[in-house]
PDB file of C-alpha atoms in Angstrom:
ATOM      1  CA  MET C 292      -1.932   5.874   7.259  1.00 91.00           C
ATOM      2  CA  THR C 293       0.956   3.445   6.746  1.00 91.00           C
ATOM      3  CA  ARG C 294       2.013   3.906  10.367  1.00 90.00           C
ATOM      4  CA  GLU C 295      -1.479   3.033  11.592  1.00 92.00           C
ATOM      5  CA  PHE C 296      -1.593   0.019   9.294  1.00 93.00           C
ATOM      6  CA  THR C 297       1.647  -1.340  10.726  1.00 89.00           C
ATOM      7  CA  LYS C 298       0.150  -0.917  14.213  1.00 90.00           C
ATOM      8  CA  GLY C 299      -2.771  -3.120  13.153  1.00 91.00           C
ATOM      9  CA  ASN C 300      -5.357  -0.344  13.120  1.00 94.00           C
ATOM     10  CA  TYR C 301      -6.594  -1.137   9.595  1.00 95.00           C
ATOM     11  CA  LYS C 302      -7.868  -4.359   8.091  1.00 96.00           C
ATOM     12  CA  ILE C 303      -5.975  -5.111   4.900  1.00 97.00           C
ATOM     13  CA  ASP C 304      -8.897  -4.590   2.513  1.00 96.00           C
ATOM     14  CA  ILE C 305      -9.868  -1.269   4.075  1.00 97.00           C
ATOM     15  CA  PHE C 306      -6.256  -0.078   4.101  1.00 97.00           C
ATOM     16  CA  CYS C 307      -5.836  -0.962   0.433  1.00 98.00           C
ATOM     17  CA  ASP C 308      -9.032   0.819  -0.611  1.00 97.00           C
ATOM     18  CA  GLU C 309      -8.314   3.898   1.487  1.00 97.00           C
ATOM     19  CA  PHE C 310      -4.645   4.170   0.550  1.00 97.00           C
ATOM     20  CA  THR C 311      -5.396   3.893  -3.151  1.00 97.00           C
ATOM     21  CA  ILE C 312      -7.988   6.661  -2.941  1.00 97.00           C
ATOM     22  CA  GLN C 313      -5.810   8.830  -0.709  1.00 96.00           C
ATOM     23  CA  TYR C 314      -2.737   8.603  -2.903  1.00 97.00           C
ATOM     24  CA  ASP C 315      -4.291   8.450  -6.371  1.00 96.00           C
ATOM     25  CA  ILE C 316      -7.004  11.054  -5.925  1.00 95.00           C
ATOM     26  CA  GLU C 317      -6.446  13.203  -2.861  1.00 95.00           C
ATOM     27  CA  THR C 318      -2.670  13.665  -2.719  1.00 96.00           C
ATOM     28  CA  ASP C 319      -0.944  16.765  -4.031  1.00 96.00           C
ATOM     29  CA  TYR C 320       2.146  15.050  -5.426  1.00 96.00           C
ATOM     30  CA  SER C 321       4.115  18.310  -5.389  1.00 96.00           C
ATOM     31  CA  THR C 322       4.128  18.162  -1.578  1.00 96.00           C
ATOM     32  CA  LEU C 323       6.026  14.861  -1.592  1.00 96.00           C
ATOM     33  CA  SER C 324       9.703  14.240  -2.193  1.00 96.00           C
ATOM     34  CA  ASP C 325      10.725  12.201  -5.225  1.00 97.00           C
ATOM     35  CA  GLN C 326      11.462   9.260  -2.948  1.00 97.00           C
ATOM     36  CA  GLU C 327       8.057   9.522  -1.229  1.00 96.00           C
ATOM     37  CA  ASN C 328       6.303   9.760  -4.576  1.00 97.00           C
ATOM     38  CA  GLN C 329       8.076   6.679  -5.880  1.00 97.00           C
ATOM     39  CA  CYS C 330       7.432   4.646  -2.728  1.00 97.00           C
ATOM     40  CA  PHE C 331       3.786   5.616  -2.437  1.00 97.00           C
ATOM     41  CA  SER C 332       3.191   5.167  -6.160  1.00 98.00           C
ATOM     42  CA  ASP C 333       4.587   1.636  -5.954  1.00 98.00           C
ATOM     43  CA  LEU C 334       2.433   0.914  -2.910  1.00 98.00           C
ATOM     44  CA  SER C 335      -0.658   2.347  -4.590  1.00 98.00           C
ATOM     45  CA  ASN C 336      -0.114   0.058  -7.564  1.00 97.00           C
ATOM     46  CA  MET C 337      -0.080  -2.852  -5.150  1.00 98.00           C
ATOM     47  CA  THR C 338      -3.041  -1.732  -3.043  1.00 98.00           C
ATOM     48  CA  ALA C 339      -5.137  -1.156  -6.161  1.00 98.00           C
ATOM     49  CA  ARG C 340      -4.488  -4.768  -7.141  1.00 98.00           C
ATOM     50  CA  PHE C 341      -4.858  -6.360  -3.713  1.00 98.00           C
ATOM     51  CA  SER C 342      -6.957  -9.495  -3.506  1.00 98.00           C
ATOM     52  CA  ASN C 343      -7.560 -12.117  -0.858  1.00 95.00           C
ATOM     53  CA  ASP C 344      -9.331 -14.390  -3.337  1.00 97.00           C
ATOM     54  CA  GLU C 345      -7.297 -17.536  -4.030  1.00 96.00           C
ATOM     55  CA  LYS C 346      -8.571 -17.678  -7.621  1.00 97.00           C
ATOM     56  CA  ASP C 347      -7.314 -14.143  -8.282  1.00 97.00           C
ATOM     57  CA  LEU C 348      -3.962 -14.873  -6.685  1.00 97.00           C
ATOM     58  CA  LYS C 349      -3.384 -17.813  -9.028  1.00 96.00           C
ATOM     59  CA  ILE C 350      -3.190 -15.395 -11.972  1.00 95.00           C
ATOM     60  CA  PRO C 351       0.521 -14.605 -12.314  1.00 93.00           C
ATOM     61  CA  ASN C 352       1.726 -11.019 -11.919  1.00 93.00           C
ATOM     62  CA  LEU C 353      -1.724  -9.481 -11.598  1.00 96.00           C
ATOM     63  CA  TYR C 354      -2.811  -9.398  -7.946  1.00 98.00           C
ATOM     64  CA  TYR C 355      -1.011  -8.920  -4.634  1.00 98.00           C
ATOM     65  CA  ASP C 356      -1.761 -10.764  -1.423  1.00 97.00           C
ATOM     66  CA  GLU C 357      -1.787  -9.505   2.157  1.00 97.00           C
ATOM     67  CA  LEU C 358       1.792 -10.524   2.902  1.00 97.00           C
ATOM     68  CA  GLN C 359       3.134  -8.725  -0.165  1.00 97.00           C
ATOM     69  CA  VAL C 360       1.324  -5.506   0.794  1.00 98.00           C
ATOM     70  CA  LYS C 361       2.468  -5.755   4.422  1.00 97.00           C
ATOM     71  CA  ASN C 362       6.056  -6.316   3.332  1.00 97.00           C
ATOM     72  CA  LYS C 363       5.935  -3.287   1.033  1.00 97.00           C
ATOM     73  CA  VAL C 364       4.512  -1.097   3.798  1.00 96.00           C
ATOM     74  CA  THR C 365       7.261  -2.271   6.160  1.00 94.00           C
ATOM     75  CA  GLN C 366       9.901  -1.580   3.526  1.00 96.00           C
ATOM     76  CA  ILE C 367       8.547   1.926   2.918  1.00 96.00           C
ATOM     77  CA  ALA C 368       8.262   2.673   6.640  1.00 93.00           C
ATOM     78  CA  GLU C 369      11.910   1.762   7.112  1.00 94.00           C
ATOM     79  CA  LEU C 370      13.096   3.593   4.005  1.00 95.00           C
ATOM     80  CA  LEU C 371      11.218   6.796   4.817  1.00 94.00           C
ATOM     81  CA  ASN C 372      11.720   6.463   8.585  1.00 91.00           C
ATOM     82  CA  ILE C 373       7.989   6.624   9.339  1.00 85.00           C
ATOM     83  CA  ASN C 374       7.944   3.957  11.997  1.00 69.00           C
ATOM     84  CA  GLU C 375       6.377   4.589  15.359  1.00 57.00           C
TER      85      GLU C 375
END
């Protein structure tokens, strides 16, 4: 899913909703390495608190914007070597 997002195949709001559901509800954490679990857990915390509403984003340390989510996905893709 992260690979497809970096290719531009998901809109940010859909990616955030789908990733949060996929990781938080549908993932068997025992199938992931410790590093994958940590990375995806961090990303899920961000995607669950994604907002594109300027009023939300003015609240410090509560919501994440599109650039922050994209940067985290890029960081994870590089760290876990899941690029194209």
